[in-house]
Structure formats: C-alpha cells, structure tokens
CSV table of C-alpha atoms in Angstrom, one decimal:
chain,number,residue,atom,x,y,z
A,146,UNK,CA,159.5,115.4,67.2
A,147,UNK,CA,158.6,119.0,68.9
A,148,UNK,CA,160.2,117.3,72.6
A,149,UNK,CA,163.1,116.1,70.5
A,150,UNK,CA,163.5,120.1,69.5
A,151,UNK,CA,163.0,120.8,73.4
A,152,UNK,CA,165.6,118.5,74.8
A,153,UNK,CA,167.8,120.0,72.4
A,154,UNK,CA,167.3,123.3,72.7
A,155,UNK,CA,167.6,122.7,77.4
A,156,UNK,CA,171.3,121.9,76.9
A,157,UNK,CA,173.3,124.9,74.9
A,158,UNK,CA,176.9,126.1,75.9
A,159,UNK,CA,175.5,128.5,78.5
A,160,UNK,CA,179.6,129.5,79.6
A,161,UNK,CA,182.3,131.6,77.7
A,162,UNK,CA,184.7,128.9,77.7
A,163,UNK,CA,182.3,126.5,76.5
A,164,UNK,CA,181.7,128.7,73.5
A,165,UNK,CA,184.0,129.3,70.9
A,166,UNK,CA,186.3,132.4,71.0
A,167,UNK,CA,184.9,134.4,67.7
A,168,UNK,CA,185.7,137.8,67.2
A,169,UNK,CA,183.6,139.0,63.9
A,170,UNK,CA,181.0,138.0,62.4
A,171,UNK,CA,182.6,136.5,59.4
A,172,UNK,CA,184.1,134.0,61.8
A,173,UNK,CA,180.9,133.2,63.1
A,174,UNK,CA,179.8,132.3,59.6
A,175,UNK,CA,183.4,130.2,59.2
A,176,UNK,CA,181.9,128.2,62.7
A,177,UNK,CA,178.3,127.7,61.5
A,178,UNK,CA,179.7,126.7,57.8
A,179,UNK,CA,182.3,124.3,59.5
A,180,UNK,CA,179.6,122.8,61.2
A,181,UNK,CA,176.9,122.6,58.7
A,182,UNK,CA,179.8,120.4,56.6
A,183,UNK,CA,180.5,117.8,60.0
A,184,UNK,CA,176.9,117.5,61.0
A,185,UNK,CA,175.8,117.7,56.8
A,186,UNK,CA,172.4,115.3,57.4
A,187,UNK,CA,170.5,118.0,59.4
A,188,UNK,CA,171.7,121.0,57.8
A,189,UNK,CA,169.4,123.5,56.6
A,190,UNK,CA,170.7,124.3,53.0
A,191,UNK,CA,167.8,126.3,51.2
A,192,UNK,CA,167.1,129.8,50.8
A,193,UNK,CA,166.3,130.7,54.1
A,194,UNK,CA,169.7,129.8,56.2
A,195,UNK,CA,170.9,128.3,59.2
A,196,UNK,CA,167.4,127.4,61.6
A,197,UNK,CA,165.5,129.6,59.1
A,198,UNK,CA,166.5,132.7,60.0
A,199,UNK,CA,167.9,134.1,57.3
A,200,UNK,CA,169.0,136.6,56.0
A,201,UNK,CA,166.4,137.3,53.7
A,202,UNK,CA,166.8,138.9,50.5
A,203,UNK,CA,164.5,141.7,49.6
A,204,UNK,CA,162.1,140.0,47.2
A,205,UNK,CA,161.6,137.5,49.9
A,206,UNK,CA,160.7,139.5,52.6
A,207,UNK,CA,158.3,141.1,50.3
A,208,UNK,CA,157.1,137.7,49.1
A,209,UNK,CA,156.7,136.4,52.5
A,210,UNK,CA,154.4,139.8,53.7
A,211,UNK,CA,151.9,139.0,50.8
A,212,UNK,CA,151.7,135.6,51.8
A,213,UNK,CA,151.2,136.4,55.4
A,214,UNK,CA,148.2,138.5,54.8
A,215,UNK,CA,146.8,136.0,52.2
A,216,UNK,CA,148.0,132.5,51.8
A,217,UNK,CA,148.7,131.9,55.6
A,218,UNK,CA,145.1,132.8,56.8
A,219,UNK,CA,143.3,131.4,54.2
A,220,UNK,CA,145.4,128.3,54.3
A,221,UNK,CA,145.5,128.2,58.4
A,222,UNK,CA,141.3,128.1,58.3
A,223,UNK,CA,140.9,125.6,56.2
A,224,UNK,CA,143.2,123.3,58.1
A,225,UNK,CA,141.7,124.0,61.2
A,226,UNK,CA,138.5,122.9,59.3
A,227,UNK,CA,139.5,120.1,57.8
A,228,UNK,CA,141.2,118.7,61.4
A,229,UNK,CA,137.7,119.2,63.2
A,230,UNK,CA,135.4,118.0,60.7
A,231,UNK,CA,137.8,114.7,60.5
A,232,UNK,CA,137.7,114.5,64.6
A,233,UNK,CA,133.7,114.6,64.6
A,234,UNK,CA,134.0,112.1,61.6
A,235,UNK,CA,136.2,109.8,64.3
A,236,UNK,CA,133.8,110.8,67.1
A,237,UNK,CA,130.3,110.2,65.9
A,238,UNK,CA,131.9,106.6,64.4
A,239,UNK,CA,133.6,105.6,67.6
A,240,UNK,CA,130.7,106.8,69.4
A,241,UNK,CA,128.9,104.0,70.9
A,242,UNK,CA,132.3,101.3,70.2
A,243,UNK,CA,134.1,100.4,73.0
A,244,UNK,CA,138.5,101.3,72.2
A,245,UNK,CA,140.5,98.3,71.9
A,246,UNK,CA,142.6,98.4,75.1
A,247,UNK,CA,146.1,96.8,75.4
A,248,UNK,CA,148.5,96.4,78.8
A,249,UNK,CA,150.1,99.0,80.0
A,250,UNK,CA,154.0,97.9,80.4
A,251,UNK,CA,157.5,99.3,81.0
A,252,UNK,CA,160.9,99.1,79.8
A,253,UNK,CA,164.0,98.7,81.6
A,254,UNK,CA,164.5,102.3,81.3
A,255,UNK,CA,161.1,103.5,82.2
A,256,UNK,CA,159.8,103.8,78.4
A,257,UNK,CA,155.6,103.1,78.8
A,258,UNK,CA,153.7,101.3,76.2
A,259,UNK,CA,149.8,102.0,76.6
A,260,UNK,CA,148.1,100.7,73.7
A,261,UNK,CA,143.7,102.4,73.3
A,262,UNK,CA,142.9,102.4,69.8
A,263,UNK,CA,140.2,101.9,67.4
A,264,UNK,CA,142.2,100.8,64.4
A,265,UNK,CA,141.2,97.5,65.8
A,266,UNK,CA,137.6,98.0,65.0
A,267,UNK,CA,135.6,96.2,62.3
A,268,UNK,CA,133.1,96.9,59.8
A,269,UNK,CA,131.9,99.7,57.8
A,270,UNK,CA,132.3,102.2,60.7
A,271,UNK,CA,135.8,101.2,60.2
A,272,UNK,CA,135.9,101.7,56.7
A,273,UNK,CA,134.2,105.3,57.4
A,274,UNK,CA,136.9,106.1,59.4
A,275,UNK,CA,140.1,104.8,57.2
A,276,UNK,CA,138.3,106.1,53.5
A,277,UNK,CA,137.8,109.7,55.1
A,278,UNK,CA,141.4,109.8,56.9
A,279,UNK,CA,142.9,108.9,53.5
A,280,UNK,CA,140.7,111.8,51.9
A,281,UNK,CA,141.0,114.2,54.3
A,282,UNK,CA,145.1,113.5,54.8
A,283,UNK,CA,145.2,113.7,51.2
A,284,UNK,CA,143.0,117.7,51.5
A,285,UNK,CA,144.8,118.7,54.0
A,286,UNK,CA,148.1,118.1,51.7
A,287,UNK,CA,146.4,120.5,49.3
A,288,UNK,CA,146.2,123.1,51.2
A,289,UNK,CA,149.1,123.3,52.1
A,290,UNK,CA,150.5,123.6,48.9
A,291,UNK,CA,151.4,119.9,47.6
A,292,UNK,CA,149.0,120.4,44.3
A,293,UNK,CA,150.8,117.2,42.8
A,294,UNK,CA,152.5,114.6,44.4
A,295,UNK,CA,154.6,112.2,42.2
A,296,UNK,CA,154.4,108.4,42.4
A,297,UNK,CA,157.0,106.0,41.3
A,298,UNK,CA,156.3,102.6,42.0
A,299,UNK,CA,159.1,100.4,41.0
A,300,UNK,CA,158.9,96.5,40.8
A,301,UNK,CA,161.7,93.7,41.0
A,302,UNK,CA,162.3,93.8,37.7
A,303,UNK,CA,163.6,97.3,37.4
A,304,UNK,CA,165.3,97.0,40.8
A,305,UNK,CA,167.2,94.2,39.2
A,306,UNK,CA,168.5,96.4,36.4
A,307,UNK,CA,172.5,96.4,35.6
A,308,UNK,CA,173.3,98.9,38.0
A,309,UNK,CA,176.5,99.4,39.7
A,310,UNK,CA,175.2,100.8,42.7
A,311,UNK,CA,173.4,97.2,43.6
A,312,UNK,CA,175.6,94.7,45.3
A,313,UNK,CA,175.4,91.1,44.7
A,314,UNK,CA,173.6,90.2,47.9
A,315,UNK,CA,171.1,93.0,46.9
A,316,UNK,CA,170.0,91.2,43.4
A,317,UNK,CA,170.6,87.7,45.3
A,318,UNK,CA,167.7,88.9,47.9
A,319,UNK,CA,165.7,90.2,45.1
A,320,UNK,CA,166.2,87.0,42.8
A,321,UNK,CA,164.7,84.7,46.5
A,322,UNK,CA,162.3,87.0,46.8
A,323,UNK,CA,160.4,86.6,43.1
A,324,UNK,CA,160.1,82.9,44.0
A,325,UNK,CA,158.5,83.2,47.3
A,326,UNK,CA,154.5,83.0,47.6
A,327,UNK,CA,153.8,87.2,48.4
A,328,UNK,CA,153.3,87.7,51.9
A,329,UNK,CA,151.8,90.6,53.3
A,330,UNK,CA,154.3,93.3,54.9
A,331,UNK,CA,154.4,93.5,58.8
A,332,UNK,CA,155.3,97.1,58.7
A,333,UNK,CA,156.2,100.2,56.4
A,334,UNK,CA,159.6,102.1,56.3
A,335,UNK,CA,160.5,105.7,55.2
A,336,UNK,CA,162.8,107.5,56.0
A,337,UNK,CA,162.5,110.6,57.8
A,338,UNK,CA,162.4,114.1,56.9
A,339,UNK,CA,159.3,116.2,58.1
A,340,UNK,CA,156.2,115.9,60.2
A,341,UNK,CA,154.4,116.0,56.6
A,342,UNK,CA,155.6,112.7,55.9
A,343,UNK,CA,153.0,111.5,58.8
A,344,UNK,CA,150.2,113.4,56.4
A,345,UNK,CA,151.5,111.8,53.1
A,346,UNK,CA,151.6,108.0,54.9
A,347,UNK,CA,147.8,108.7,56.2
A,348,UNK,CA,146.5,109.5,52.7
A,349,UNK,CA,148.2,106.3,51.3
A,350,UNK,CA,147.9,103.4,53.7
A,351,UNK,CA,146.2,105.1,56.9
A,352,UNK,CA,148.8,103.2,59.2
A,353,UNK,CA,149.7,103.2,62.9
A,354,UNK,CA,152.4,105.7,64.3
A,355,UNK,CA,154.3,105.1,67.5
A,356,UNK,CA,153.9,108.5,69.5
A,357,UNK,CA,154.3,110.0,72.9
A,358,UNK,CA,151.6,109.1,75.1
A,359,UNK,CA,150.3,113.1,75.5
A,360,UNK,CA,149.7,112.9,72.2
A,361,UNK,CA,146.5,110.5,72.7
A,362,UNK,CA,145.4,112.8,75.3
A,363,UNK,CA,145.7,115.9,72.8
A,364,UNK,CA,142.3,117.9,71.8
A,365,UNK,CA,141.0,116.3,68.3
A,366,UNK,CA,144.3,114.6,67.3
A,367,UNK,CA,144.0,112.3,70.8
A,368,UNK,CA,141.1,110.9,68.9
A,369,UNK,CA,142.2,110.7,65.9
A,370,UNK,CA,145.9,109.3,66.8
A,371,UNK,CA,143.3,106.3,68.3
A,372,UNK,CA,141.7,105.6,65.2
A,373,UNK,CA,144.9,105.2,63.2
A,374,UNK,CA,145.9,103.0,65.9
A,375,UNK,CA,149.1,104.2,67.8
A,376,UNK,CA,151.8,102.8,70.0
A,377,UNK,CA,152.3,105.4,72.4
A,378,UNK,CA,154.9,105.6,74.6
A,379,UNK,CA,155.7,107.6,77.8
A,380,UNK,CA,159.2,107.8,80.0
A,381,UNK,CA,158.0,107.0,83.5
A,382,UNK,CA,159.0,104.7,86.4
A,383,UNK,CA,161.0,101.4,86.0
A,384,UNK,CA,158.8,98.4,86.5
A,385,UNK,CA,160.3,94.8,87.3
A,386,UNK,CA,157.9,93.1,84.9
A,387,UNK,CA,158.0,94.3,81.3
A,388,UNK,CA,157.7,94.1,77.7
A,389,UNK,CA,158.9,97.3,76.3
A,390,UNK,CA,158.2,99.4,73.8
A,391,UNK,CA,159.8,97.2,71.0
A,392,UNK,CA,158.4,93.8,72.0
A,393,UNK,CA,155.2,96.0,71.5
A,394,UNK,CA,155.8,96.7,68.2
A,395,UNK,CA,157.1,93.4,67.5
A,396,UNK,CA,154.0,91.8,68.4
A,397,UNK,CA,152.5,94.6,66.1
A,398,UNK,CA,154.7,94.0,63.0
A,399,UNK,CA,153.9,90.6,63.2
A,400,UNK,CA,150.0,91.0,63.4
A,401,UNK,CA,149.8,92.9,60.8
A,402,UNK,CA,151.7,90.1,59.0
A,403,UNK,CA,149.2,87.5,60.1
A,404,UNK,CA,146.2,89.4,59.5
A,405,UNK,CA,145.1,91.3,56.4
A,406,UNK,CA,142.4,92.8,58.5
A,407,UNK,CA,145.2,94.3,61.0
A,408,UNK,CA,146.3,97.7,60.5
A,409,UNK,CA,149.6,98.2,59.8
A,410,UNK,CA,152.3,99.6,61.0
A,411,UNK,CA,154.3,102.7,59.9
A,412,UNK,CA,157.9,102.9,60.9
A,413,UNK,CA,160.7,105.7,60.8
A,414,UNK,CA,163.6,103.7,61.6
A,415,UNK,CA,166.2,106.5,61.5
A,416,UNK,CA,164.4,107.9,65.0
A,417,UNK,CA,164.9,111.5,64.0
A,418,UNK,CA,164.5,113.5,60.9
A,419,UNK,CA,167.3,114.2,58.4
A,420,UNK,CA,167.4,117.2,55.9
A,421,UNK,CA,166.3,115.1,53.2
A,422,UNK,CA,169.1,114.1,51.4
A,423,UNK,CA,170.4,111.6,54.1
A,424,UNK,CA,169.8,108.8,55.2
A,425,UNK,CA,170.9,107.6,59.2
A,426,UNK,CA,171.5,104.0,60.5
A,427,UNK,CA,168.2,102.4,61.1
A,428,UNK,CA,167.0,101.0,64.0
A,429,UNK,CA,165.8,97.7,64.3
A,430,UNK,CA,162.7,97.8,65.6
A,431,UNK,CA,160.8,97.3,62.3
A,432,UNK,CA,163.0,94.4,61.4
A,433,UNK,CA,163.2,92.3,65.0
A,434,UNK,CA,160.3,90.4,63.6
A,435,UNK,CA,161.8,89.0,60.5
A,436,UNK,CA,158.4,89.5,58.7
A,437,UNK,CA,158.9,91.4,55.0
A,438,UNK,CA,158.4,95.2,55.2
A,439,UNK,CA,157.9,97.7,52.6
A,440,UNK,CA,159.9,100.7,52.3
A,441,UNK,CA,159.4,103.7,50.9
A,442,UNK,CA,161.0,107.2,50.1
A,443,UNK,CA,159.9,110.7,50.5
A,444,UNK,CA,161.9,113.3,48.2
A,445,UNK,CA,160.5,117.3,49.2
A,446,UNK,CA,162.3,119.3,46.2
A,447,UNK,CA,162.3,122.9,47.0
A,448,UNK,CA,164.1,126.2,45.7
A,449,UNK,CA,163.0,128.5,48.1
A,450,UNK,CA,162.0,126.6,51.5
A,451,UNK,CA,162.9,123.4,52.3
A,452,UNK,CA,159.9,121.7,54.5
A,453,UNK,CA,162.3,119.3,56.4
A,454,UNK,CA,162.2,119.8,59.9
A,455,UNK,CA,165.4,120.4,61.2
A,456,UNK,CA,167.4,122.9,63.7
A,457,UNK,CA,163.7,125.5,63.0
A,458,UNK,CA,161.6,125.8,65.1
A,459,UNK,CA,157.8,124.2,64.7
A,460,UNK,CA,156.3,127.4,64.7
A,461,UNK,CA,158.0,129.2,62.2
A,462,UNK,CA,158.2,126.0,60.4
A,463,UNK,CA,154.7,126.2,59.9
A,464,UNK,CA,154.7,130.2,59.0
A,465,UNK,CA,157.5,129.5,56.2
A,466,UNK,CA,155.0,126.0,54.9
A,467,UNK,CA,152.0,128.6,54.9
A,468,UNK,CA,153.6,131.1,53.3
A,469,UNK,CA,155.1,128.7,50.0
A,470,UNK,CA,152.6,128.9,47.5
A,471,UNK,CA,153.9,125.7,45.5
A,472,UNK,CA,154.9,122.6,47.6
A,473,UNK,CA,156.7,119.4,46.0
A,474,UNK,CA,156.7,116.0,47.7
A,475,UNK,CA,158.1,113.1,45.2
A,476,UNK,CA,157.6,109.6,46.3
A,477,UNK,CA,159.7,106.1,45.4
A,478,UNK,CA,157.5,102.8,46.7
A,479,UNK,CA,159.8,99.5,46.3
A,480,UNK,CA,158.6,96.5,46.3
A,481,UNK,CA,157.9,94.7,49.4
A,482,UNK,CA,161.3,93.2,50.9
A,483,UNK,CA,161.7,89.8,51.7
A,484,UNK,CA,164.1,89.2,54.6
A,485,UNK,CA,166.6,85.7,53.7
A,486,UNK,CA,166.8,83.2,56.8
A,487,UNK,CA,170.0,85.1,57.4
A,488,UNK,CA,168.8,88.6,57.4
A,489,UNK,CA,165.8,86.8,59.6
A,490,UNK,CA,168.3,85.4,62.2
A,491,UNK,CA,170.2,88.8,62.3
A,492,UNK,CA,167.7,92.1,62.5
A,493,UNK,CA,170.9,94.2,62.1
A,494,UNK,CA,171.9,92.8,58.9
A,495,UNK,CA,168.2,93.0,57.8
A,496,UNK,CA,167.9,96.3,58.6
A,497,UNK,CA,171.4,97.5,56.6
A,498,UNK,CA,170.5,95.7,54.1
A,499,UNK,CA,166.8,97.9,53.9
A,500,UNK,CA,168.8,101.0,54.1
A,501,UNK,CA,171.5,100.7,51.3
A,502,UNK,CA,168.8,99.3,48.8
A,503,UNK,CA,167.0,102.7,50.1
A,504,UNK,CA,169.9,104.8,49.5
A,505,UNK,CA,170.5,103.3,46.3
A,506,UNK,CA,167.0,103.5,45.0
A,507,UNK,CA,166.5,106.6,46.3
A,508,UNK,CA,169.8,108.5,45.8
A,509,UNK,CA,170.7,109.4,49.0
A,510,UNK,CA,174.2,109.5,50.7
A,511,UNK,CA,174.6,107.1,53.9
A,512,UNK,CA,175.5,108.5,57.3
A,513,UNK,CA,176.4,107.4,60.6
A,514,UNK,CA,175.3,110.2,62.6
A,515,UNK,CA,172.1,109.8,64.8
A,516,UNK,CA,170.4,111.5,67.5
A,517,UNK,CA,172.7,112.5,69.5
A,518,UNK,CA,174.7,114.1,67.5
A,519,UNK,CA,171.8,116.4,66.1
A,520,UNK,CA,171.6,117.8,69.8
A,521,UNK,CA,175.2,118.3,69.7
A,522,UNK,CA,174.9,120.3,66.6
A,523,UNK,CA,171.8,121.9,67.5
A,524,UNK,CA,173.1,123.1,70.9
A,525,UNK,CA,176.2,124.4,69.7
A,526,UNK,CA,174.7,126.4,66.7
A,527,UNK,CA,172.4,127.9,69.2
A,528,UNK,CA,175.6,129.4,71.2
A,529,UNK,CA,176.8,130.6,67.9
A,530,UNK,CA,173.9,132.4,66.8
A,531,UNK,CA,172.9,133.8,69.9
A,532,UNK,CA,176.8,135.8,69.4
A,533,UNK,CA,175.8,136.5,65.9
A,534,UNK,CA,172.4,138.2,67.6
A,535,UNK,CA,175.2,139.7,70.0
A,536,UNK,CA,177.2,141.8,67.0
A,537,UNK,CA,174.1,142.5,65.3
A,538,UNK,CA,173.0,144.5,69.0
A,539,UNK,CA,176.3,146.1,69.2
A,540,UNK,CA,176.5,147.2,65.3
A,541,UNK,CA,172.4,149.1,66.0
C-alpha cells in the first residue's frame, strides 16, 4: 500500500496549464470539494480534512500536543516491543525447520511470484507460532487504541430475512447453499479500508497476505510475513514460461479448500483501500477457483480521525492513530458463500454477486471507481494543495 502512495504521489500536474486556473482560496476549496464529491470512495471526510492536513481547530491542536508527549511514546514502545518479541517468538520456532519453498515464476507482464514460508509447517511449533500471532495481533490492536472490537456473526437465516435490499438470486444462492454438505472456505474476503485491517485478520484467522516481495526481506516483519505464509510478488523481467501471480493464488484458494491443515488465504479483492464507506469492483482472483469463500466486513466509526488510509501520508497516518485515545473497529462475518455451478463457471458473476451481498449486509454504497482513478485524484489534489500552500506563503 505505501508504493501504491508512491506511484501516486511521482505523477502530479507539474505545469501551469495542467493545473487549474484558481485565483483565491475559496476557489481552491470549490476544486478540492468538487473533487472530493467525483472521486467520493477515497475521500477523507473526518475532522482532520483533505490528506489530513487540516485545518485544525484549536482544541485539537491542543489535544493532539498532549497526546504527542504522552499517548504516542508510550504507545510507539510498546509496539516496537510487542513486534520484536513476536519476531524472536517466529525465530527461535523456525529455528532449526527448513521454509517451505515454492517456484519462482512470472507473468506476462513481469509480475514475480516467489513463494518461502513457514505457514506450511506442522506440529506444535506451528501452533506456537499461529496461537501467539493471534495474541499478539490482537495486543498490538490494544495499544493502539481498539479497547473493544465488536463482532456480529450473522447466519443464513438472518441473511434470509424479508429485506428489500436482497435480490432473488441472492436468497436463491443462500436457499442452495443450506442444503449443501459445509465445505471449508478456500479464501477470506474484506474489503479494504486501512493497513489495520491486516492486524484485525491476524488476530482472528492468522491467514496468508499476498505482498511485495521486499516485504519478506524486511527486518522482523520478513520473518514474520513467512510464518503467516505470503504470496509475494515482485514486477521484474517477462519470462516465456509462466504461471502468474493469480494461478498462484489459485492453486492456493484451492489448497486451502482441500486441506483443513492448509493455511488460508486472506484476500482484498478491491486492490486498493476505500475510505470506508465504499465498496469497489472486486477482482477475481479470490473467486477463479470456484471454491466457497467467506467474506467479511470491517466498519472503523470515528468522530475525530478516521483510520482509513487514504490520500495521507503513512507517517502522519500513524502520528494521527497514536495520538487517538479511543479507536473503534466494528466487524460483520457472513456466512461462508457457496458459489452455484453458474457463479463457478463465471468468476465474474461470482465475484459481483460476493460484493452486492457485502454491500447489502454491510451498508455500503457500490462504486465503479478503482485504482486508477485514486492516482488521478490523488495527483490532482496534490497540484491543488500545493497552490493552497502557495496563498498561505504570499498571505505571511
């Protein structure tokens, strides 16, 4: 997610003409309003404004300089803590095992799959590993501020409720589904909103991510990233012979399927985060494999700070998180989907289907933006506020 921030920060309107002729800063407001309304799912709406720079009201600033000299170091220490006593957990456990070590293949357009993990490992060193991730995830949440975390599990029956938001092919899936034998899901999905979601998913299920390859090489989180098992990928050279990233995580959706003893995968199908109340078209990655998944829905309330991470930067991201003294993180766990032989045959279907019963369950509004129109939006608010920093110059 933080290169996702970089490639769209590299590409803002750099020329006069390509910027848009504003002559106050009122007008600049009008532009960054205007767009805020066309590009609604990654708009930051809470108290601290566009990119989270404000402005801040008084009682803010005064809230956030207690919290700096308090709550943030405090709070940063005990992270720290908890991530290195978790990585010499994973160390002295994977100590003397050898990793489980998959090809190393490309995609047509240079995408790398390198698969070294240890969520492949069996026994009680295993169990070690997966009971003190969940723990620790669940700590670490703590810390940061998520005292409670609210859990709504909802099964077919409710789902199948008079409701008018449910179309008939919805209750028809749900009505094929109760007579199947239950089947073990080849993958989670969520949708997206922050890199906390990653924290709340460890401390439930302890699933596998797909990530950038750097990130196995990372200090402590390299290790760790290998004991929950992830896909990594890297953009390199083309290669004539390949599988690709999603025949990787096909084969992966449908181990996990197979065998109880796999460990699971955890999808974001959206591909980029939203602001929360959103959700994007889904990919079809987690669905190529016709296998049931099981989808679930993060909700971050907020009055003051929203934790989603969009158009802010990581770092002050993480300042803002620190600095909140109360987090809130609500979650809505369907029941495990089962695909018909029609939503099996055709992955798009499936995965539209996944999304509105998502959207419906979870209240959130449908949107056909996607990924590259966050960098549009991202790159032209950063010519807009960089004229905004312009008048503010000229006015001191």
């Amino acid at each position: 997610m933080e290169s996702e921030l970089k490639d769209m920060n590299s590409n803002p309107p750099s020329s006069k003409e390509e910027r848009p002729l504003l002559k106050s800063e009122s007008d600049l407001a009008a532009a960054i309003e205007e767009l805020d309304k066309k590009f609604a799912p990654y708009a930051r709406t809470d108290l601290y404004g566009t990119m989270g720079l404000g402005p801040f009201p008084m009682t803010e600033k005064i809230k956030l300089a207690v919290a700096m000299v308090t709550l943030v170091p405090l709070r940063f220490l005990l992270s720290m803590s908890l991530l290195l006593l978790y990585y010499l957990i994973c160390r002295l456990f994977t100590l003397f095992s050898a990793p489980y070590r998959g090809a190393e293949e490309e995609e047509e357009e240079g995408a790398v799959v390198v698969q070294e993990d240890y969520a492949h490992m069996r026994g009680w060193k295993r169990t070690v590993i997966v009971s003190c991730g969940r723990f620790l995830s669940r700590v670490l949440l703590f810390v940061f501020g998520f005292y409670w975390i609210h859990e709504t599990r909802l099964d077919r029956d409710s789902l199948m409720d008079p409701n008018p938001k449910t179309t008939s092919a919805e209750i028809s899936q749900k009505g094929d589904a109760a007579t199947e034998e239950p089947e073990r899901p080849g993958a989670i999905v969520s949708n997206h909103v922050s890199y906390l979601d990653i924290l709340y998913h460890m401390s439930a299920s302890f699933p596998s991510f797909v990530a950038k390859r750097s990130v196995g090489k990372l200090p402590l989180v390299g290790l760790i990233s290998k004991c929950l098992g992830c896909v990594y990928v890297q953009r390199e050279a083309k290669s004539p012979d390949f599988k690709g990233v999603s025949g990787t995580v096909n084969e992966r959706v449908r181990e996990a399927h197979r065998n109880k003893s796999a460990p699971t995968i955890m999808l974001f199908p959206e591909g980029t985060t939203t602001n929360g109340d959103y959700l994007l078209t889904f990919k079809t990655g987690a669905f190529l494999a016709g296998t049931p998944v099981l989808p679930v829905i993060l909700k971050y309330p907020y009055e003051r700070f929203s934790v989603a991470w969009d158009t802010i930067s990581g770092a002050r991201h993480i300042l803002f998180l620190l600095c909140q003294f109360v987090n809130h993180l609500e979650v809505i766990r369907l029941p495990v989907y089962y695909p018909s032989q029609e939503e099996k045959d055709d992955p798009k279907l499936y995965a539209s289907n996944v999304r509105r019963l998502m959207a419906t369950e979870g209240n959130l509004i449908l949107s056909d933006l996607g990924l590259g129109d966050k960098r549009i939006y991202h790159a032209t608010l950063n010519g807009n506020l960089s004229q905004t920093r312009d008048f503010h110059q000229k006015e001191e």
